[in-house]
CSV table of C-alpha atoms and ligand atoms in Angstrom, one decimal:
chain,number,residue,atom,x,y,z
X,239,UNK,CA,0.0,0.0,0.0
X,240,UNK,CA,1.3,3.3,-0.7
X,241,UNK,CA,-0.6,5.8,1.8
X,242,UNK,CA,-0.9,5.2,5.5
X,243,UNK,CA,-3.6,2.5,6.0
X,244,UNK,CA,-5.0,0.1,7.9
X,245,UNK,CA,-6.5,-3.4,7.5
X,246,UNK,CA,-8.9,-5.5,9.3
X,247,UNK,CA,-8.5,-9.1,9.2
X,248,UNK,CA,-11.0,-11.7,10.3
X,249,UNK,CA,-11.2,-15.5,9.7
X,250,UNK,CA,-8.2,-15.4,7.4
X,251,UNK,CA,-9.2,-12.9,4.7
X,252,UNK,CA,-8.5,-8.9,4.5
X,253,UNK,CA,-12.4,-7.9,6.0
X,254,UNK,CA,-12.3,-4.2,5.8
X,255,UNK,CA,-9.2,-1.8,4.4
X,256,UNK,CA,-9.4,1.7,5.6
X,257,UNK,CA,-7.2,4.9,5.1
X,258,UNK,CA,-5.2,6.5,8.3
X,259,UNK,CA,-3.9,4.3,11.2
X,260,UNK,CA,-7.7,2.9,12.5
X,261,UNK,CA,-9.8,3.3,15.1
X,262,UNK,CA,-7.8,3.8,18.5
X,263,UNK,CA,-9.9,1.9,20.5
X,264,UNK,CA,-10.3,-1.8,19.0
X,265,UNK,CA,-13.1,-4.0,20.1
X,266,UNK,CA,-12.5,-7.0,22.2
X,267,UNK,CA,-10.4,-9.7,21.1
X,268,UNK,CA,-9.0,-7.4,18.0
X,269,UNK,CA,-5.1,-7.3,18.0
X,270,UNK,CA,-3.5,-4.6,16.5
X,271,UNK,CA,0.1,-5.1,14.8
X,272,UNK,CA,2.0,-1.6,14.2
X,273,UNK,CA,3.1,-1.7,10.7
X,274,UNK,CA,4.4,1.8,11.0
X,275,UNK,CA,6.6,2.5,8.0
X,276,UNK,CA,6.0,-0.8,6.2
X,277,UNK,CA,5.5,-1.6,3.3
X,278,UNK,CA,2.5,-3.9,2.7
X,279,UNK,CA,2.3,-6.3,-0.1
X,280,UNK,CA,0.3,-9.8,-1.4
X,281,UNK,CA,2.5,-12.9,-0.8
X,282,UNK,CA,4.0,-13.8,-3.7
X,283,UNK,CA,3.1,-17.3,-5.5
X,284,UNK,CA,5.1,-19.4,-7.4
X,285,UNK,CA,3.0,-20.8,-10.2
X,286,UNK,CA,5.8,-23.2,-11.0
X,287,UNK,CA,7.7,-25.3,-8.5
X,288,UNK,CA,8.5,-28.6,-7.7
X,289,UNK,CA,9.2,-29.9,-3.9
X,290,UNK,CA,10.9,-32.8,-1.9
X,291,UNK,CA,13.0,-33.3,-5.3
X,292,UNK,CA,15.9,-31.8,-4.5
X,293,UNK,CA,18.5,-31.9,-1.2
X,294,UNK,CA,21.7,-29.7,-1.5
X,295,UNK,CA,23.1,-30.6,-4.9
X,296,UNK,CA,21.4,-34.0,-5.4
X,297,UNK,CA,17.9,-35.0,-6.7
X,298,UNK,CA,15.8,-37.9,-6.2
X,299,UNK,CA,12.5,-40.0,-4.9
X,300,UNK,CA,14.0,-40.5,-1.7
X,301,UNK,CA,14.2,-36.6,-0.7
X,302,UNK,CA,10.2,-36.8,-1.0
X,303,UNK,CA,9.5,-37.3,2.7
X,304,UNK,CA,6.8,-34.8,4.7
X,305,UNK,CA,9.8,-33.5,6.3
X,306,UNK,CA,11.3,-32.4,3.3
X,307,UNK,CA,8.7,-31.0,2.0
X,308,UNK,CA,7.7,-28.9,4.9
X,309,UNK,CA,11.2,-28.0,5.1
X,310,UNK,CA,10.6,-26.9,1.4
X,311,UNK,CA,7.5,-24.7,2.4
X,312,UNK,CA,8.9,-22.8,4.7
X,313,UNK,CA,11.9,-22.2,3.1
X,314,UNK,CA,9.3,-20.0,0.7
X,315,UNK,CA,7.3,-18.9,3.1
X,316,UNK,CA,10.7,-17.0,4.8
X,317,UNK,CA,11.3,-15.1,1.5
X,318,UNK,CA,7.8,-13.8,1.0
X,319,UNK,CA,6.2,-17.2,-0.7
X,320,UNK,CA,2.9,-17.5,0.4
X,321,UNK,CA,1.5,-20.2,-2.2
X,322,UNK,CA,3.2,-22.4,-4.6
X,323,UNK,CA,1.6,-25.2,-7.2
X,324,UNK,CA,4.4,-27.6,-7.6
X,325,UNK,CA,3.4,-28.9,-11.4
X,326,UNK,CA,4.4,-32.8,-11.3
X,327,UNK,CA,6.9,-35.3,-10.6
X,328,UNK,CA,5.6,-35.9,-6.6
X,329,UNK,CA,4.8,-39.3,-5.3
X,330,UNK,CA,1.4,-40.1,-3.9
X,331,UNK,CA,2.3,-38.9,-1.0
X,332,UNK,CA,2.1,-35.3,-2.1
X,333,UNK,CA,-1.9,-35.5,-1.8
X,334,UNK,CA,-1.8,-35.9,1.7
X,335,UNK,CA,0.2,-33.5,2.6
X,336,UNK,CA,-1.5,-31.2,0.0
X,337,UNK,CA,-5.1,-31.7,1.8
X,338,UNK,CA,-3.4,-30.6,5.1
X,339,UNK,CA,-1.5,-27.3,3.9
X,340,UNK,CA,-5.1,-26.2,2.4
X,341,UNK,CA,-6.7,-27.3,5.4
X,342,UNK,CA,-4.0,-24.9,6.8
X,343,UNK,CA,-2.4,-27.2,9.3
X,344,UNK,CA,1.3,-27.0,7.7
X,345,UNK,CA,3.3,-24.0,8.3
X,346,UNK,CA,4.9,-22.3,5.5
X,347,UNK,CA,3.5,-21.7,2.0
X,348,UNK,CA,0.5,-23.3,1.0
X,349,UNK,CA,1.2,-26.2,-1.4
X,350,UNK,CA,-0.9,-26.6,-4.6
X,351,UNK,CA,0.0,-29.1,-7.7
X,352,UNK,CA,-0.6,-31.3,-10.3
X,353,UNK,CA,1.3,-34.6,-8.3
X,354,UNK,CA,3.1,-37.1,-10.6
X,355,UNK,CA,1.9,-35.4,-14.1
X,356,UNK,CA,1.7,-36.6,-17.1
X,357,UNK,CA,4.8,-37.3,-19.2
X,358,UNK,CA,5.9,-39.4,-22.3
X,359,UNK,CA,7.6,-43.5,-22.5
X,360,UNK,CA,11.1,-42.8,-22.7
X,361,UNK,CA,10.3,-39.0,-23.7
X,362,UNK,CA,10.3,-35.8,-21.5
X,363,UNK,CA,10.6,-35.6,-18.4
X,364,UNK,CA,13.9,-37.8,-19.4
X,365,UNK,CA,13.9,-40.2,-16.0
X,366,UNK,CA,17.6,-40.6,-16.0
X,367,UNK,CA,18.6,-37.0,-16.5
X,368,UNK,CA,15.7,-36.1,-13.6
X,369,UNK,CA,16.6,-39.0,-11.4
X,370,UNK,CA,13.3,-39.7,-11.5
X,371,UNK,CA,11.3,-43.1,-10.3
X,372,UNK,CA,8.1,-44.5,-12.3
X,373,UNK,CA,5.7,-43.1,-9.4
X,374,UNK,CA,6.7,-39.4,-9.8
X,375,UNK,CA,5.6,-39.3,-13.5
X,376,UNK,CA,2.6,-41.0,-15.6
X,377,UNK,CA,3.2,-42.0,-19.1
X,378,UNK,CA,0.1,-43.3,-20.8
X,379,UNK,CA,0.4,-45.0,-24.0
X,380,UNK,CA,-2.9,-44.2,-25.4
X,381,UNK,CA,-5.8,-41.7,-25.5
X,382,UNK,CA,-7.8,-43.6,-23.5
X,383,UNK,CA,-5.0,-44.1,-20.9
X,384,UNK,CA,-4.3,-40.4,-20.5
X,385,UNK,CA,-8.2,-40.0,-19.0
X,386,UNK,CA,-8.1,-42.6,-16.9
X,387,UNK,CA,-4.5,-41.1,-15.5
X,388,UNK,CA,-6.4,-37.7,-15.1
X,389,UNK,CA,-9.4,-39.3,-13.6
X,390,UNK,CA,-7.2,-41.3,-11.1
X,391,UNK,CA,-5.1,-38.1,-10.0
X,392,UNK,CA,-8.7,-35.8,-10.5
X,393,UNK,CA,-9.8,-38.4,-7.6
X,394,UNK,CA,-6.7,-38.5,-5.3
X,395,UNK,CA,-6.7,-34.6,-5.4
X,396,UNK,CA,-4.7,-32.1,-7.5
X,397,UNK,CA,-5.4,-28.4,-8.7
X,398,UNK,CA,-3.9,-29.2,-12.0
X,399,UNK,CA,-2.6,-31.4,-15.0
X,400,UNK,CA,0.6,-31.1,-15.8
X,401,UNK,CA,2.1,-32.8,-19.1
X,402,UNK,CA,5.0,-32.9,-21.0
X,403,UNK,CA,5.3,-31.6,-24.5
X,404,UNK,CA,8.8,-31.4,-25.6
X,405,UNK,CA,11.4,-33.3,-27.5
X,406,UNK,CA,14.8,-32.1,-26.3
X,407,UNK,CA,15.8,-31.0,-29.8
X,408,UNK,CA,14.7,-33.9,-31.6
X,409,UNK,CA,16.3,-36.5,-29.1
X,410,UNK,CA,13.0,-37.8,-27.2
X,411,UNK,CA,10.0,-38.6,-28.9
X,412,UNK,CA,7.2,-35.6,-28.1
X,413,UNK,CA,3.4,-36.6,-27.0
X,414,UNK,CA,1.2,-37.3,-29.5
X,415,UNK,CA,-1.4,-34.7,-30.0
X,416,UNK,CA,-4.1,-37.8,-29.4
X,417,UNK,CA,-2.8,-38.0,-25.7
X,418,UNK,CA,-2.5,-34.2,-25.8
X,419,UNK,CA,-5.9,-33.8,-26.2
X,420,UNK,CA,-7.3,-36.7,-24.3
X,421,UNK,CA,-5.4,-34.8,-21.0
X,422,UNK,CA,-6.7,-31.8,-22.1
X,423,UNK,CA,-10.3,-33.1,-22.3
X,424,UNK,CA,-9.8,-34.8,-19.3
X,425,UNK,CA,-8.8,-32.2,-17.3
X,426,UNK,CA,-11.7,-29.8,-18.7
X,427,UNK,CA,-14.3,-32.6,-17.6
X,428,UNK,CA,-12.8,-32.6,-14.2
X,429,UNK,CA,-12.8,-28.7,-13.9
X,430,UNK,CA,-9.0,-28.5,-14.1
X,431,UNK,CA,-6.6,-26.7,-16.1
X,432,UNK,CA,-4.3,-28.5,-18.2
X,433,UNK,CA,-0.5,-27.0,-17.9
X,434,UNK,CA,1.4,-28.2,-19.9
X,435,UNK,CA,5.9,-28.2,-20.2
X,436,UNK,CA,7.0,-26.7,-23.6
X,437,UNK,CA,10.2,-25.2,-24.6
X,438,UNK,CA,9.8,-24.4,-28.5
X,439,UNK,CA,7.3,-22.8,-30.4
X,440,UNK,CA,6.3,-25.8,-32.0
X,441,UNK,CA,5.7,-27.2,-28.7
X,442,UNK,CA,3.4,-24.7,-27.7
X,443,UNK,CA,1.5,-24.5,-31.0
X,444,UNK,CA,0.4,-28.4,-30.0
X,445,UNK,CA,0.2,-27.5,-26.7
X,446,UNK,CA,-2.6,-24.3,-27.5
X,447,UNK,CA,-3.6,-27.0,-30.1
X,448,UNK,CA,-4.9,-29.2,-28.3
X,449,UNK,CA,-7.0,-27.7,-25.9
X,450,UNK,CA,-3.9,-26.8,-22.8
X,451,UNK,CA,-5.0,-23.8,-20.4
X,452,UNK,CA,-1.4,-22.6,-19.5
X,453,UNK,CA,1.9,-22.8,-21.0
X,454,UNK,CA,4.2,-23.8,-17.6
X,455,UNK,CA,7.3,-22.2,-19.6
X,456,UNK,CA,8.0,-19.5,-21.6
X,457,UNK,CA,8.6,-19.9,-25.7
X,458,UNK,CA,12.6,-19.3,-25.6
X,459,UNK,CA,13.6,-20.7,-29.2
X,460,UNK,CA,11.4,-17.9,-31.9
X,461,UNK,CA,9.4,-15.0,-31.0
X,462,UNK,CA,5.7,-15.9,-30.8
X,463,UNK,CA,3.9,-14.4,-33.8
X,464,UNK,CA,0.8,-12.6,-33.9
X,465,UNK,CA,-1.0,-16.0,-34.9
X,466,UNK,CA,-0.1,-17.9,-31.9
X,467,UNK,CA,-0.5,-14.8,-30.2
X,468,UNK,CA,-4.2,-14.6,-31.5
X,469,UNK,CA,-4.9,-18.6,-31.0
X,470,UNK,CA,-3.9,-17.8,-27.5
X,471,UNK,CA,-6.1,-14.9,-26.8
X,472,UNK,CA,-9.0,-16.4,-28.5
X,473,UNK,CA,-8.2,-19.9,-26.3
X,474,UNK,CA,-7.6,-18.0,-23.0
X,475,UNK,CA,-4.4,-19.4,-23.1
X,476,UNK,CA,-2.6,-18.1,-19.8
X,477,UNK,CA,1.2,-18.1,-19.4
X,478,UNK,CA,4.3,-18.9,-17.1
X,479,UNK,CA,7.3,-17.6,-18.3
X,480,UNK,CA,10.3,-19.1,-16.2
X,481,UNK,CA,12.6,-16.6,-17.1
X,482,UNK,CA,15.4,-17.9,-14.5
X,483,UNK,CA,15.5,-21.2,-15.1
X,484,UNK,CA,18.3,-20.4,-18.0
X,485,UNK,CA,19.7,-18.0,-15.8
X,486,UNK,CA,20.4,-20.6,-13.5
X,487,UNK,CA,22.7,-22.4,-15.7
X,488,UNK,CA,25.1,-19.2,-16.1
X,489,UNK,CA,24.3,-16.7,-13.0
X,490,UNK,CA,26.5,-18.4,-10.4
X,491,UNK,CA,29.3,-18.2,-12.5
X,492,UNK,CA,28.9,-14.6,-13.5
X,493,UNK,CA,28.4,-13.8,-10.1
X,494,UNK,CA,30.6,-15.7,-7.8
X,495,UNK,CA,30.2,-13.2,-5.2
X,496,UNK,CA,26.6,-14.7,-4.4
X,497,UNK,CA,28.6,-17.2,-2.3
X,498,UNK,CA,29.0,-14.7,0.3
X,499,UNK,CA,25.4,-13.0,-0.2
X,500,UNK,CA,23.2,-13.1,2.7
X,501,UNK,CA,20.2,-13.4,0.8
X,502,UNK,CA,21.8,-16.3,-1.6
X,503,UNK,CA,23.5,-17.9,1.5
X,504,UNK,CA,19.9,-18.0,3.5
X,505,UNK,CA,18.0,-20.0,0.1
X,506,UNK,CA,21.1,-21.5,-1.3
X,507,UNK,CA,22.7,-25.7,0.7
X,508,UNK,CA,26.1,-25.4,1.8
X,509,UNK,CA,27.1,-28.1,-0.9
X,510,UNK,CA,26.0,-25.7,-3.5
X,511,UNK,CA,28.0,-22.9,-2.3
X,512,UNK,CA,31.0,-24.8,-2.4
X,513,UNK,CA,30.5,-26.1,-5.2
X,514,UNK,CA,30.4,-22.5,-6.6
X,515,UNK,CA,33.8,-22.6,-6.3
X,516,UNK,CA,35.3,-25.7,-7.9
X,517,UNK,CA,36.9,-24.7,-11.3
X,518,UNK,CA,36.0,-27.8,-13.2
X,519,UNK,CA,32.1,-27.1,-12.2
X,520,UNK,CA,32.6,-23.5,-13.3
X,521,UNK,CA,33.9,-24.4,-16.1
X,522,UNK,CA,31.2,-27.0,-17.7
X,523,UNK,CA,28.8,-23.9,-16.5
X,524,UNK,CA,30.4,-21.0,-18.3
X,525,UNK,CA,29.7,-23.2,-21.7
X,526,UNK,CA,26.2,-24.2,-20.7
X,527,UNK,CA,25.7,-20.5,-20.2
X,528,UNK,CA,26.3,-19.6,-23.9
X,529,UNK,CA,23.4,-21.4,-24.8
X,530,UNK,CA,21.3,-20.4,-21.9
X,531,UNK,CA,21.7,-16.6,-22.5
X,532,UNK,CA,19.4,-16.3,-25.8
X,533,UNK,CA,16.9,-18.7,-24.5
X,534,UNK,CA,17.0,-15.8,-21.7
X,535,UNK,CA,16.7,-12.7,-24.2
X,536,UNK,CA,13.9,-14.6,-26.0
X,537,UNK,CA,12.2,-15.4,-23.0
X,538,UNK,CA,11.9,-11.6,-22.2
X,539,UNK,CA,10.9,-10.9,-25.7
X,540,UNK,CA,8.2,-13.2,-25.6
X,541,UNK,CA,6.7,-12.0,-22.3
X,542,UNK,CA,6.9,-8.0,-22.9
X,543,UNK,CA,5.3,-9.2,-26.2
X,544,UNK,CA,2.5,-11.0,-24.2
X,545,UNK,CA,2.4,-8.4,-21.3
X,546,UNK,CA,1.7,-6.0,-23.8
X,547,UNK,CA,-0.9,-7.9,-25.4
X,548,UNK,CA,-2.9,-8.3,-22.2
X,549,UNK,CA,-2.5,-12.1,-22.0
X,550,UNK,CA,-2.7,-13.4,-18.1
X,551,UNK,CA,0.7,-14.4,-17.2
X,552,UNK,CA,1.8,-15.5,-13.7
X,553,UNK,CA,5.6,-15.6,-12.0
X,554,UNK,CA,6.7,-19.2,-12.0
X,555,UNK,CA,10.1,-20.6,-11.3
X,556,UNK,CA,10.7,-24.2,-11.9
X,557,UNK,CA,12.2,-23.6,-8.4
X,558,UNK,CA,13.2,-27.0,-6.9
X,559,UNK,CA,13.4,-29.1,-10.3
X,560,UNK,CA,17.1,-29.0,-10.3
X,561,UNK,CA,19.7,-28.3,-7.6
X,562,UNK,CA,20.2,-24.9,-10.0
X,563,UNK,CA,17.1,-23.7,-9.7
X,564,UNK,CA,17.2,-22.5,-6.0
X,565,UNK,CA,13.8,-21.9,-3.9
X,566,UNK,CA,13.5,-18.8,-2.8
X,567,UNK,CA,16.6,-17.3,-4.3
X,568,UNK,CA,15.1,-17.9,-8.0
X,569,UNK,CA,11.3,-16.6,-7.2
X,570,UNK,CA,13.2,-12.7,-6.8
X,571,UNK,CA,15.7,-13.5,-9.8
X,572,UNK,CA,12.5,-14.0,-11.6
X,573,UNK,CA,10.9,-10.7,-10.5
X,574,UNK,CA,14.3,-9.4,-11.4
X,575,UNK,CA,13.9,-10.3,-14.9
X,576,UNK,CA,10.7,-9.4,-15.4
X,577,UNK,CA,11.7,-5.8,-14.6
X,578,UNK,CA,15.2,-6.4,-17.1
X,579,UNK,CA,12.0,-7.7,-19.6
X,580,UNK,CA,10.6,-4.1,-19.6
X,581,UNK,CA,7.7,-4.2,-17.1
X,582,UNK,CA,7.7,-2.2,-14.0
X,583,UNK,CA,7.8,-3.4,-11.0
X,584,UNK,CA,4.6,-2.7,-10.1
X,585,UNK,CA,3.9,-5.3,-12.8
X,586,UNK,CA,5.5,-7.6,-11.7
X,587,UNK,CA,5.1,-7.7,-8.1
X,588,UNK,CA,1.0,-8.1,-9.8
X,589,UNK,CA,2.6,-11.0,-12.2
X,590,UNK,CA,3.7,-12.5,-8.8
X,591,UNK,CA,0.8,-12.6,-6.9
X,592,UNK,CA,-2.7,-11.5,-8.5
X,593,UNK,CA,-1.4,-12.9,-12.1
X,594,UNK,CA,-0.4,-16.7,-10.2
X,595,UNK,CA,-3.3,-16.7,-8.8
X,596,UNK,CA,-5.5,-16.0,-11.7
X,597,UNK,CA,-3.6,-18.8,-13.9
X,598,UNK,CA,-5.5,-21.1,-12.1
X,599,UNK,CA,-8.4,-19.3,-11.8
X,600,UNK,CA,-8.1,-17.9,-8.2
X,601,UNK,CA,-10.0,-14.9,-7.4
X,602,UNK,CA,-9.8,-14.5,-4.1
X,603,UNK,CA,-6.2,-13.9,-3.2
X,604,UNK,CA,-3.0,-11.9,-4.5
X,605,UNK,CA,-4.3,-8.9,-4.1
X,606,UNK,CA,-5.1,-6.3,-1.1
X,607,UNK,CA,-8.9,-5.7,-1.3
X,608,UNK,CA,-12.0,-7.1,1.1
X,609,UNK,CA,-13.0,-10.7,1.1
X,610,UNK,CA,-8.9,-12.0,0.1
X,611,UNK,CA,-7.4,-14.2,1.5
X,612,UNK,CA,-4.9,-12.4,4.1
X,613,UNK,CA,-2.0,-13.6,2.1
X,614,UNK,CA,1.0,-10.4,3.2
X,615,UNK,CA,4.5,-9.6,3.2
X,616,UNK,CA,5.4,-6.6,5.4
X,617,UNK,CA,9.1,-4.9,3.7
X,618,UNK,CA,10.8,-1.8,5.4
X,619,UNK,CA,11.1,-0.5,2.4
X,620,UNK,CA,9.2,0.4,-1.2
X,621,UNK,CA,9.4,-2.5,-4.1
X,622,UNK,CA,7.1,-0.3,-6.4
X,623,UNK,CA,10.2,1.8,-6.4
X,624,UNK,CA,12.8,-1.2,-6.8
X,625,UNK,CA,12.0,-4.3,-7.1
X,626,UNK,CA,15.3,-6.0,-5.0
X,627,UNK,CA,13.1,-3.9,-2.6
X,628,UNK,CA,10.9,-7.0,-2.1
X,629,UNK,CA,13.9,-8.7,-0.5
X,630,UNK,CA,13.5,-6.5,2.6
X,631,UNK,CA,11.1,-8.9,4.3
X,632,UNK,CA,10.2,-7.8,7.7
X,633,UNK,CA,7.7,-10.7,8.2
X,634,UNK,CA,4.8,-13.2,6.0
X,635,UNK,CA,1.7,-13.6,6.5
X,636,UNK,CA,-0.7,-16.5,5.6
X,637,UNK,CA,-4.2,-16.4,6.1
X,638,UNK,CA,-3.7,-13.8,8.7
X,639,UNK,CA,-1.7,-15.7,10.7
X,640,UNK,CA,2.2,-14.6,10.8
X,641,UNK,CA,4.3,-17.7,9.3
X,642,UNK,CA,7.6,-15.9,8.5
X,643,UNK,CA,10.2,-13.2,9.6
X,644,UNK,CA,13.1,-12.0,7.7
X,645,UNK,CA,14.9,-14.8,6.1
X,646,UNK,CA,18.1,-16.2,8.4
P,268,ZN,ZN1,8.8,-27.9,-13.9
């Protein structure tokens, strides 16, 4: 908020928003906290995580344990992460502890997500590059095997349909458009939106195709041309754009001083920021990075394009896929970018929070008005002005209740 205000909340959501400091005297069993000189924004939500995947520098089934995970949630939750939908490769157990962070009985952010997903037979997500087991990914063979996948996970509890639909520059074999569609389908029956993993253009032309709601990734290889751009408006087509997750490849090596960053050292493991300094690793980054850094400038391309065009895009991360992609850390690279992409920040702090939310079809949170869900960061200082502002986390609130301070 940028003039002195107040808010009332009750039961979880924002219940009345007034200007000036409020009332002086409070009715019974109202607690007033003094926000004097704060800065009061939405929590931001990741539309595009994974969790329990990753532990320090190594990735695997085996980190998928409820402690893990709830390590993973607050982790986000201590750098202004209120909500995150973590778009496939998660074990059944992720719908248990799904039903209790909605329920609001976990601490940290509230976990959404798609579960396992659906992915292709020996196509993307590649299991050996992921280390990832058959339970963390579906891979029908048919049509008619995609639906009864989306019924099964529809009935086990998700928020959304992930699915694959890339080929790794012609190395894996890409989903048909038959199961595209039948996932698509599916999900519509079941009220869901299909989001679907693309990387090329030609990825996403199947994906908007075939029926997909979102597009989990930006399109980093062509600029998207005002026919796709149309097909997407005219589809509703909404859009994640993942800016870091190229980034990732290159930025620790560009900027070796993170290793000493407070705000890097408080997201990033220990292993990782040793590893940070090993030469050989450096070295086998510094050339990934040379064909990570167009995928970045076409990334930004794409989403000032569809920014401008009024398509609904929300702040997504991949955070958690790979040890690269840093929780946390990469959720305010991405916000970063976004402003490098030409928006302001007042965009993208909306992109973050409102935007997320409205991927999915959430009205009732990301944004400061009656009846929301009391979803808050409080910063000392103004990120409408800067957006490394929103690092200066003074505490996070979910549903009212305070879940976060500064991150340590
Ligand atoms: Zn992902």
């Amino acid at each position: 908020m940028s003039a002195p205000s107040s808010l009332l909340i009750k039961d979880g959501r924002i219940s009345a928003i007034s200007a000036g400091a409020g009332p002086a005297d409070l009715p019974q069993g109202v607690r007033r906290v003094d926000m004097a000189g704060r800065f009061l924004v939405p929590g931001l939500n990741s539309a595009h995580v994974h969790v329990g995947h990753v532990v320090g520098i190594e990735s695997g089934i085996r980190f998928y344990t409820r402690d893990r995970v709830e390590e993973q949630l607050a982790l986000y939750a201590a750098f202004g992460v209120t909500q995150v939908s973590a778009l496939g490769m998660s074990p059944p157990l992720f719908h248990e502890i799904r039903r209790e962070s909605q329920a609001g009985r976990l601490k940290g952010a509230t976990l959404y997500g798609a579960g396992p997903g659906v992915g292709v037979t020996d196509g993307a997500p590649p299991a050996k590059v992921m280390n990832l087991s058959d339970e963390q990914v579906a891979r029908p063979r048919t049509a008619a095997e995609a639906s009864d996948v989306v019924d099964q996970l529809a009935e086990a509890g998700v928020d959304q349909i992930k699915l694959w639909i890339e080929d790794m520059n012609g190395q894996l074999p890409v989903m048909s458009p038959e199961i595209a569609k039948a996932t698509a389908d599916a999900a519509h029956r079941r009220n869901l939106p299909a989001v679907a993993h693309v990387h090329d253009v030609s990825h996403a032309r199947l994906a908007i195709n075939s029926g997909v709601d979102v597009l989990g990734h930006g399109v980093r290889d062509e600029e998207i041309d005002d026919a796709m751009l149309a097909a997407m408006k005219q589809g509703g087509v909404r859009y994640i754009p993942t800016i870091q997750i190229d980034e990732a490849e290159y930025i620790y090596v560009d900027r070796p001083e993170l290793a000493d960053d407070p705000f890097f050292k408080a997201a990033a493991p220990e292993a990782f920021r040793k590893r940070m300094a090993d030469a050989a690793w450096r070295e086998t980054q510094a050339k990934k990075g040379e064909k990570n850094r167009p995928s970045v400038e076409m990334n930004k391309r794409n989403l000032a394009k569809l920014h401008a065009a009024g398509i609904t895009i929300g702040m997504g991360t991949d955070s958690g896929a790979t040890p690269m992609r840093i929780p946390g850390f990469a959720e305010h690279r991405e916000l970063a970018l976004m402003v490098e992409a030409g928006l302001t920040p007042a965009d993208a702090l909306r992109i973050a929070s409102e935007g997320s939310a409205a991927v999915y079809g959430q009205k009732d949170r990301g944004v400061l008005k009656v009846d929301a869900a009391a979803d808050l960061v409080a910063l000392d200082a103004d990120p409408v002005a800067d957006i490394a502002n929103m690092r200066r986390i003074v505490s996070v609130w979910r549903a009212g209740e305070q879940i976060a301070g500064a991150p340590a």
